[in-house]
Amino acid sequence: TAGGVGGGAERGGSLYRMDRLAEREAAPEAGHRGAPAPAPLAELLQLGGPCALGDSVDVLWNPVLPEQVASLHRGTVRLWSLSHAAAASSASESGAAPSPREEGSFGCGRWDPHHAHALALACESDLLTLDTRSMKSAVAVADAHEQPVRGLDYNPNKPNTLLSSGDDYHVKVWDLRKPLTPVLSLLAH
């Protein structure tokens, strides 16, 4: 999530811990007597230093390697390795990759639930998958949509299948082994 830094013109990414989560999930319905009060979030660590307001786009937790987090920024994606000690947690930047377009910016991303080192990214109207071991593009689809891509998701039951949606009102299904054309393109609104 984003946390405030400085005088309002800068922000940085932070990770928070939600205490007593198990108690809250087991509690009776909200508003019922005896339900625990919402616990405050405890900041665990910050991902790097402050960045310009509006530069930070998203923070993505790797579902396969939980010690790995990616932070998306307008012109770059950063990979972070997390470590947790008894007294404190820390994050160290383990890689970064620039936007594939000179003036392009990342809009969204999604970790591949089938491949620990694959991160799908949208950069304007392009799609790409990043191999986080080398921080190089593995698959690239230029102009996958006619307008910026706003959403990505993997099929959790079928490897190499990516869904994208964009401002062009299209929802597209991609087979990343043959990415030249979508398997299916639906006009939605």
mmCIF file of C-alpha atoms in Angstrom, residues 2-3 17 21 30 33 35 42 57-58 64-65 77 80 89 91 108 111 120 127 143 145-146 163 165 168 173 182 184:
data_model
loop_
_atom_site.group_PDB
_atom_site.id
_atom_site.type_symbol
_atom_site.label_atom_id
_atom_site.label_comp_id
_atom_site.label_asym_id
_atom_site.label_seq_id
_atom_site.Cartn_x
_atom_site.Cartn_y
_atom_site.Cartn_z
ATOM 1 C CA ALA A 2 1.071 3.611 -0.225
ATOM 2 C CA GLY A 3 2.192 5.467 2.848
ATOM 3 C CA ARG A 17 0.792 -6.207 9.204
ATOM 4 C CA LEU A 21 -6.585 -11.395 11.820
ATOM 5 C CA ALA A 30 -19.791 -6.882 12.644
ATOM 6 C CA ARG A 33 -21.555 -7.385 21.005
ATOM 7 C CA ALA A 35 -16.821 -8.522 18.273
ATOM 8 C CA ALA A 42 1.364 -1.908 11.946
ATOM 9 C CA VAL A 57 1.134 2.390 -9.314
ATOM 10 C CA ASP A 58 0.825 -0.907 -7.421
ATOM 11 C CA VAL A 64 4.347 -18.648 -5.146
ATOM 12 C CA LEU A 65 7.359 -17.027 -3.425
ATOM 13 C CA VAL A 77 9.118 -2.164 -12.062
ATOM 14 C CA TRP A 80 12.066 -6.724 -3.627
ATOM 15 C CA SER A 89 11.502 -6.978 8.804
ATOM 16 C CA ALA A 91 13.312 -5.361 2.119
ATOM 17 C CA CYS A 108 -1.061 -2.930 -13.874
ATOM 18 C CA TRP A 111 2.065 -12.665 -10.832
ATOM 19 C CA ALA A 120 2.713 -10.134 -16.429
ATOM 20 C CA LEU A 127 1.476 -6.724 -22.684
ATOM 21 C CA ASP A 143 -0.422 -3.084 -29.164
ATOM 22 C CA HIS A 145 -5.201 -3.413 -27.132
ATOM 23 C CA GLU A 146 -6.071 -0.238 -29.032
ATOM 24 C CA LEU A 163 -6.795 -12.402 -19.572
ATOM 25 C CA SER A 165 -8.981 -5.825 -20.419
ATOM 26 C CA ASP A 168 -10.924 -0.144 -25.770
ATOM 27 C CA VAL A 173 -7.740 -14.218 -23.639
ATOM 28 C CA PRO A 182 -5.604 -13.538 -28.753
ATOM 29 C CA LEU A 184 -10.618 -14.902 -27.822
#
